[in-house]
Amino acid sequence: MKVVSAVQRSWQGISFVTVLLTPLSLVYHLIITVRRWAYKLGLLSVYHAPVPVVVVGNITVGGTGKTPIIIELARALQSRGWHPGIISRGYGAKLTEPAVVTPDSDPRKVGDEPVLISQQTHLPVVAYPDRALAIRTLLRNDVDIILSDDGLQHFAMGRAVEISVVDGEFSYGNGLLLPAGPLREPRSRLNAFDIQIRRNGSAESGEILVVSNLSRARNIVDGEQKDLGDFEGTSVVAIAGIHYPDRFFNGLAAKSIELETLAFSDHHQFTSGDLPADRTVLMTTKDEVKCREFAQKSWWAVDQETILPDQIIEKIERTIGQRVANG
C-alpha cells in the first residue's frame, strides 16, 4: 500500500520514479492504441444499445467525482421528460451476473456507488463489469436513455455521448500515461469527447465548470438534518473511505469544525469496529451506504450539492439529436 501511495504521489510531477516507469508507459500506450484500433476497424465487436448511451468517465486514475455528477445528470434528464437508467461497474463486488440494484441492496454484493445512485435517484440501476450485459438487463425497464458511471475505456460498449470529468485540484498530474503518470489514455483523447467537465477549480479552454460542495449533514438513523455550522465547537470524528479523503476532511475543516480524522482505502468495507460508537461521526454519503446497518444515533452523513450548468444537458440532447439524424 505504501508503494502504491508513493507512486501516486510521484504522478504530480517528474521524478526519478516516473523516469524509471516511463518505458512501461510506452508499452501501455502501444497496448491501448492497438486495442482501440481493433474496435475501430471492426476486429472486435461493439454492442450498440437501442437507446442513447451517455458515458461519464475520466482519463485519469482515481476518483474525480463522477458519481455525484451522474446523479445530477439523471435528475436533470428526468425533469426534461427522459426516463433514465444507470449502469455501473460495481467496484469491489464479486458479481457473476448483472445485478439489479435497489436502495436496499447490500453494497458488499453490488458495490457502494450503485447503491448510492439508487438511493439518490430511485431510478433503474444495474451493476456489472460487462457493460453490454448490464445494458441488456437494464433495458427490461422502461428507459429511453442510459447513463454509464465510468466506462470511457470500455470500447465494446457503443455510446452516443462521451463526457470526461477531471478533478480541479489534481487535473492531469504530470500528463504521463500509467504507470509513470495517472493517465489511462493520452490527453489527445480529450479532443474526441463531446463534453469536458472540470469539477471545481477553474475551467480551462473547452471545459465546463461544475461546482460541487459539502452541504448539510443528515442523521443516518432518523434522517434529521443540520447545517454543518451547527457542529462548530463540537469534537467530531470524520471518516472517509474514498480515493482522496483529505478533500472531505478539508471541506469540513473549512466550516470551522474541530476534527479527528480516520482515513480508509477507497471502497473500504466498513465494520462496526471501524468507527467510534460514542462519538459524533461525520462521513461521506458513499460511506454511509456501508454503515447503515450498524449506525449509531451520533453518526451523520454529509450530503453534497452539485450544480450542473444547463448547457451540459442541452449539449447532451443536441448531440443525441445529431447522432440520430446522421444514422
PDB file of N, CA, C and O in Angstrom, residues 168-204:
ATOM      1  N   GLY A 168     -10.532  19.290 -10.347  1.00  0.00           N
ATOM      2  CA  GLY A 168      -9.962  20.628 -10.443  1.00  0.00           C
ATOM      3  C   GLY A 168      -8.676  20.805  -9.682  1.00  0.00           C
ATOM      4  O   GLY A 168      -7.878  21.697  -9.996  1.00  0.00           O
ATOM      5  N   GLU A 169      -8.447  19.978  -8.672  1.00  0.00           N
ATOM      6  CA  GLU A 169      -7.231  20.112  -7.867  1.00  0.00           C
ATOM      7  C   GLU A 169      -6.056  19.372  -8.478  1.00  0.00           C
ATOM      8  O   GLU A 169      -4.957  19.917  -8.604  1.00  0.00           O
ATOM      9  N   PHE A 170      -6.261  18.122  -8.888  1.00  0.00           N
ATOM     10  CA  PHE A 170      -5.153  17.309  -9.383  1.00  0.00           C
ATOM     11  C   PHE A 170      -5.000  17.378 -10.897  1.00  0.00           C
ATOM     12  O   PHE A 170      -3.946  17.064 -11.431  1.00  0.00           O
ATOM     13  N   SER A 171      -6.059  17.763 -11.584  1.00  0.00           N
ATOM     14  CA  SER A 171      -6.068  17.885 -13.033  1.00  0.00           C
ATOM     15  C   SER A 171      -5.502  16.608 -13.666  1.00  0.00           C
ATOM     16  O   SER A 171      -5.922  15.510 -13.317  1.00  0.00           O
ATOM     17  N   TYR A 172      -4.529  16.739 -14.578  1.00  0.00           N
ATOM     18  CA  TYR A 172      -3.973  15.578 -15.277  1.00  0.00           C
ATOM     19  C   TYR A 172      -2.589  15.209 -14.758  1.00  0.00           C
ATOM     20  O   TYR A 172      -1.839  14.486 -15.420  1.00  0.00           O
ATOM     21  N   GLY A 173      -2.246  15.700 -13.566  1.00  0.00           N
ATOM     22  CA  GLY A 173      -0.973  15.346 -12.955  1.00  0.00           C
ATOM     23  C   GLY A 173       0.196  15.724 -13.843  1.00  0.00           C
ATOM     24  O   GLY A 173       0.250  16.821 -14.404  1.00  0.00           O
ATOM     25  N   ASN A 174       1.135  14.800 -13.999  1.00  0.00           N
ATOM     26  CA  ASN A 174       2.323  15.080 -14.817  1.00  0.00           C
ATOM     27  C   ASN A 174       2.079  14.849 -16.306  1.00  0.00           C
ATOM     28  O   ASN A 174       2.986  14.993 -17.124  1.00  0.00           O
ATOM     29  N   GLY A 175       0.848  14.457 -16.655  1.00  0.00           N
ATOM     30  CA  GLY A 175       0.492  14.279 -18.061  1.00  0.00           C
ATOM     31  C   GLY A 175       0.988  13.001 -18.699  1.00  0.00           C
ATOM     32  O   GLY A 175       0.856  12.814 -19.910  1.00  0.00           O
ATOM     33  N   LEU A 176       1.529  12.085 -17.873  1.00  0.00           N
ATOM     34  CA  LEU A 176       2.076  10.829 -18.408  1.00  0.00           C
ATOM     35  C   LEU A 176       1.080   9.682 -18.235  1.00  0.00           C
ATOM     36  O   LEU A 176       0.225   9.695 -17.352  1.00  0.00           O
ATOM     37  N   LEU A 177       1.220   8.693 -19.103  1.00  0.00           N
ATOM     38  CA  LEU A 177       0.375   7.510 -19.028  1.00  0.00           C
ATOM     39  C   LEU A 177       0.821   6.580 -17.898  1.00  0.00           C
ATOM     40  O   LEU A 177       1.963   6.643 -17.423  1.00  0.00           O
ATOM     41  N   LEU A 178      -0.104   5.725 -17.469  1.00  0.00           N
ATOM     42  CA  LEU A 178       0.226   4.705 -16.479  1.00  0.00           C
ATOM     43  C   LEU A 178       1.421   3.866 -16.948  1.00  0.00           C
ATOM     44  O   LEU A 178       1.561   3.606 -18.140  1.00  0.00           O
ATOM     45  N   PRO A 179       2.299   3.439 -16.032  1.00  0.00           N
ATOM     46  CA  PRO A 179       2.297   3.714 -14.600  1.00  0.00           C
ATOM     47  C   PRO A 179       3.149   4.935 -14.208  1.00  0.00           C
ATOM     48  O   PRO A 179       3.263   5.244 -13.035  1.00  0.00           O
ATOM     49  N   ALA A 180       3.744   5.620 -15.190  1.00  0.00           N
ATOM     50  CA  ALA A 180       4.577   6.780 -14.862  1.00  0.00           C
ATOM     51  C   ALA A 180       3.736   7.992 -14.482  1.00  0.00           C
ATOM     52  O   ALA A 180       4.224   8.928 -13.852  1.00  0.00           O
ATOM     53  N   GLY A 181       2.469   7.972 -14.864  1.00  0.00           N
ATOM     54  CA  GLY A 181       1.558   9.073 -14.560  1.00  0.00           C
ATOM     55  C   GLY A 181       0.164   8.548 -14.326  1.00  0.00           C
ATOM     56  O   GLY A 181      -0.076   7.333 -14.353  1.00  0.00           O
ATOM     57  N   PRO A 182      -0.805   9.430 -14.126  1.00  0.00           N
ATOM     58  CA  PRO A 182      -2.158   8.994 -13.764  1.00  0.00           C
ATOM     59  C   PRO A 182      -3.086   8.762 -14.951  1.00  0.00           C
ATOM     60  O   PRO A 182      -4.258   8.446 -14.756  1.00  0.00           O
ATOM     61  N   LEU A 183      -2.590   8.925 -16.186  1.00  0.00           N
ATOM     62  CA  LEU A 183      -3.481   8.886 -17.343  1.00  0.00           C
ATOM     63  C   LEU A 183      -3.753   7.465 -17.839  1.00  0.00           C
ATOM     64  O   LEU A 183      -2.836   6.684 -18.051  1.00  0.00           O
ATOM     65  N   ARG A 184      -5.033   7.167 -18.049  1.00  0.00           N
ATOM     66  CA  ARG A 184      -5.434   5.894 -18.668  1.00  0.00           C
ATOM     67  C   ARG A 184      -5.368   5.983 -20.190  1.00  0.00           C
ATOM     68  O   ARG A 184      -5.256   4.963 -20.872  1.00  0.00           O
ATOM     69  N   GLU A 185      -5.491   7.219 -20.697  1.00  0.00           N
ATOM     70  CA  GLU A 185      -5.404   7.473 -22.128  1.00  0.00           C
ATOM     71  C   GLU A 185      -4.642   8.782 -22.318  1.00  0.00           C
ATOM     72  O   GLU A 185      -4.605   9.622 -21.413  1.00  0.00           O
ATOM     73  N   PRO A 186      -4.044   8.993 -23.490  1.00  0.00           N
ATOM     74  CA  PRO A 186      -3.324  10.249 -23.728  1.00  0.00           C
ATOM     75  C   PRO A 186      -4.278  11.444 -23.674  1.00  0.00           C
ATOM     76  O   PRO A 186      -5.481  11.317 -23.960  1.00  0.00           O
ATOM     77  N   ARG A 187      -3.741  12.605 -23.347  1.00  0.00           N
ATOM     78  CA  ARG A 187      -4.578  13.806 -23.290  1.00  0.00           C
ATOM     79  C   ARG A 187      -5.179  14.152 -24.651  1.00  0.00           C
ATOM     80  O   ARG A 187      -6.209  14.819 -24.726  1.00  0.00           O
ATOM     81  N   SER A 188      -4.565  13.682 -25.723  1.00  0.00           N
ATOM     82  CA  SER A 188      -5.107  13.932 -27.062  1.00  0.00           C
ATOM     83  C   SER A 188      -6.502  13.332 -27.214  1.00  0.00           C
ATOM     84  O   SER A 188      -7.295  13.771 -28.045  1.00  0.00           O
ATOM     85  N   ARG A 189      -6.808  12.333 -26.398  1.00  0.00           N
ATOM     86  CA  ARG A 189      -8.136  11.700 -26.435  1.00  0.00           C
ATOM     87  C   ARG A 189      -9.233  12.695 -26.057  1.00  0.00           C
ATOM     88  O   ARG A 189     -10.392  12.543 -26.461  1.00  0.00           O
ATOM     89  N   LEU A 190      -8.887  13.729 -25.309  1.00  0.00           N
ATOM     90  CA  LEU A 190      -9.880  14.725 -24.901  1.00  0.00           C
ATOM     91  C   LEU A 190     -10.550  15.383 -26.097  1.00  0.00           C
ATOM     92  O   LEU A 190     -11.706  15.806 -26.011  1.00  0.00           O
ATOM     93  N   ASN A 191      -9.837  15.474 -27.204  1.00  0.00           N
ATOM     94  CA  ASN A 191     -10.392  16.130 -28.390  1.00  0.00           C
ATOM     95  C   ASN A 191     -11.608  15.398 -28.948  1.00  0.00           C
ATOM     96  O   ASN A 191     -12.414  15.993 -29.673  1.00  0.00           O
ATOM     97  N   ALA A 192     -11.734  14.118 -28.601  1.00  0.00           N
ATOM     98  CA  ALA A 192     -12.837  13.313 -29.139  1.00  0.00           C
ATOM     99  C   ALA A 192     -14.087  13.370 -28.266  1.00  0.00           C
ATOM    100  O   ALA A 192     -15.152  12.938 -28.692  1.00  0.00           O
ATOM    101  N   PHE A 193     -13.963  13.910 -27.054  1.00  0.00           N
ATOM    102  CA  PHE A 193     -15.107  13.921 -26.154  1.00  0.00           C
ATOM    103  C   PHE A 193     -16.113  14.997 -26.552  1.00  0.00           C
ATOM    104  O   PHE A 193     -15.746  16.074 -27.023  1.00  0.00           O
ATOM    105  N   ASP A 194     -17.379  14.694 -26.316  1.00  0.00           N
ATOM    106  CA  ASP A 194     -18.440  15.655 -26.627  1.00  0.00           C
ATOM    107  C   ASP A 194     -18.500  16.764 -25.586  1.00  0.00           C
ATOM    108  O   ASP A 194     -18.805  17.913 -25.907  1.00  0.00           O
ATOM    109  N   ILE A 195     -18.230  16.403 -24.333  1.00  0.00           N
ATOM    110  CA  ILE A 195     -18.284  17.363 -23.226  1.00  0.00           C
ATOM    111  C   ILE A 195     -17.117  17.090 -22.294  1.00  0.00           C
ATOM    112  O   ILE A 195     -16.857  15.939 -21.937  1.00  0.00           O
ATOM    113  N   GLN A 196     -16.436  18.149 -21.891  1.00  0.00           N
ATOM    114  CA  GLN A 196     -15.374  18.043 -20.892  1.00  0.00           C
ATOM    115  C   GLN A 196     -15.790  18.838 -19.664  1.00  0.00           C
ATOM    116  O   GLN A 196     -16.076  20.031 -19.754  1.00  0.00           O
ATOM    117  N   ILE A 197     -15.825  18.167 -18.523  1.00  0.00           N
ATOM    118  CA  ILE A 197     -16.229  18.785 -17.262  1.00  0.00           C
ATOM    119  C   ILE A 197     -15.025  18.887 -16.337  1.00  0.00           C
ATOM    120  O   ILE A 197     -14.256  17.932 -16.193  1.00  0.00           O
ATOM    121  N   ARG A 198     -14.866  20.045 -15.727  1.00  0.00           N
ATOM    122  CA  ARG A 198     -13.882  20.201 -14.647  1.00  0.00           C
ATOM    123  C   ARG A 198     -14.660  20.381 -13.352  1.00  0.00           C
ATOM    124  O   ARG A 198     -15.460  21.306 -13.221  1.00  0.00           O
ATOM    125  N   ARG A 199     -14.432  19.476 -12.421  1.00  0.00           N
ATOM    126  CA  ARG A 199     -15.143  19.533 -11.147  1.00  0.00           C
ATOM    127  C   ARG A 199     -14.365  20.398 -10.165  1.00  0.00           C
ATOM    128  O   ARG A 199     -13.313  20.032  -9.687  1.00  0.00           O
ATOM    129  N   ASN A 200     -14.912  21.591  -9.920  1.00  0.00           N
ATOM    130  CA  ASN A 200     -14.306  22.606  -9.053  1.00  0.00           C
ATOM    131  C   ASN A 200     -13.015  23.156  -9.679  1.00  0.00           C
ATOM    132  O   ASN A 200     -12.516  22.645 -10.685  1.00  0.00           O
ATOM    133  N   GLY A 201     -12.498  24.211  -9.098  1.00  0.00           N
ATOM    134  CA  GLY A 201     -11.314  24.862  -9.660  1.00  0.00           C
ATOM    135  C   GLY A 201     -11.704  25.859 -10.730  1.00  0.00           C
ATOM    136  O   GLY A 201     -12.790  26.449 -10.697  1.00  0.00           O
ATOM    137  N   SER A 202     -10.828  26.037 -11.703  1.00  0.00           N
ATOM    138  CA  SER A 202     -11.059  26.987 -12.792  1.00  0.00           C
ATOM    139  C   SER A 202     -11.072  26.237 -14.117  1.00  0.00           C
ATOM    140  O   SER A 202     -10.123  25.511 -14.436  1.00  0.00           O
ATOM    141  N   ALA A 203     -12.142  26.407 -14.876  1.00  0.00           N
ATOM    142  CA  ALA A 203     -12.277  25.706 -16.151  1.00  0.00           C
ATOM    143  C   ALA A 203     -11.244  26.203 -17.148  1.00  0.00           C
ATOM    144  O   ALA A 203     -10.969  27.402 -17.236  1.00  0.00           O
ATOM    145  N   GLU A 204     -10.665  25.258 -17.886  1.00  0.00           N
ATOM    146  CA  GLU A 204      -9.743  25.601 -18.963  1.00  0.00           C
ATOM    147  C   GLU A 204     -10.508  25.651 -20.284  1.00  0.00           C
ATOM    148  O   GLU A 204     -11.716  25.377 -20.335  1.00  0.00           O
TER     149      GLU A 204
END
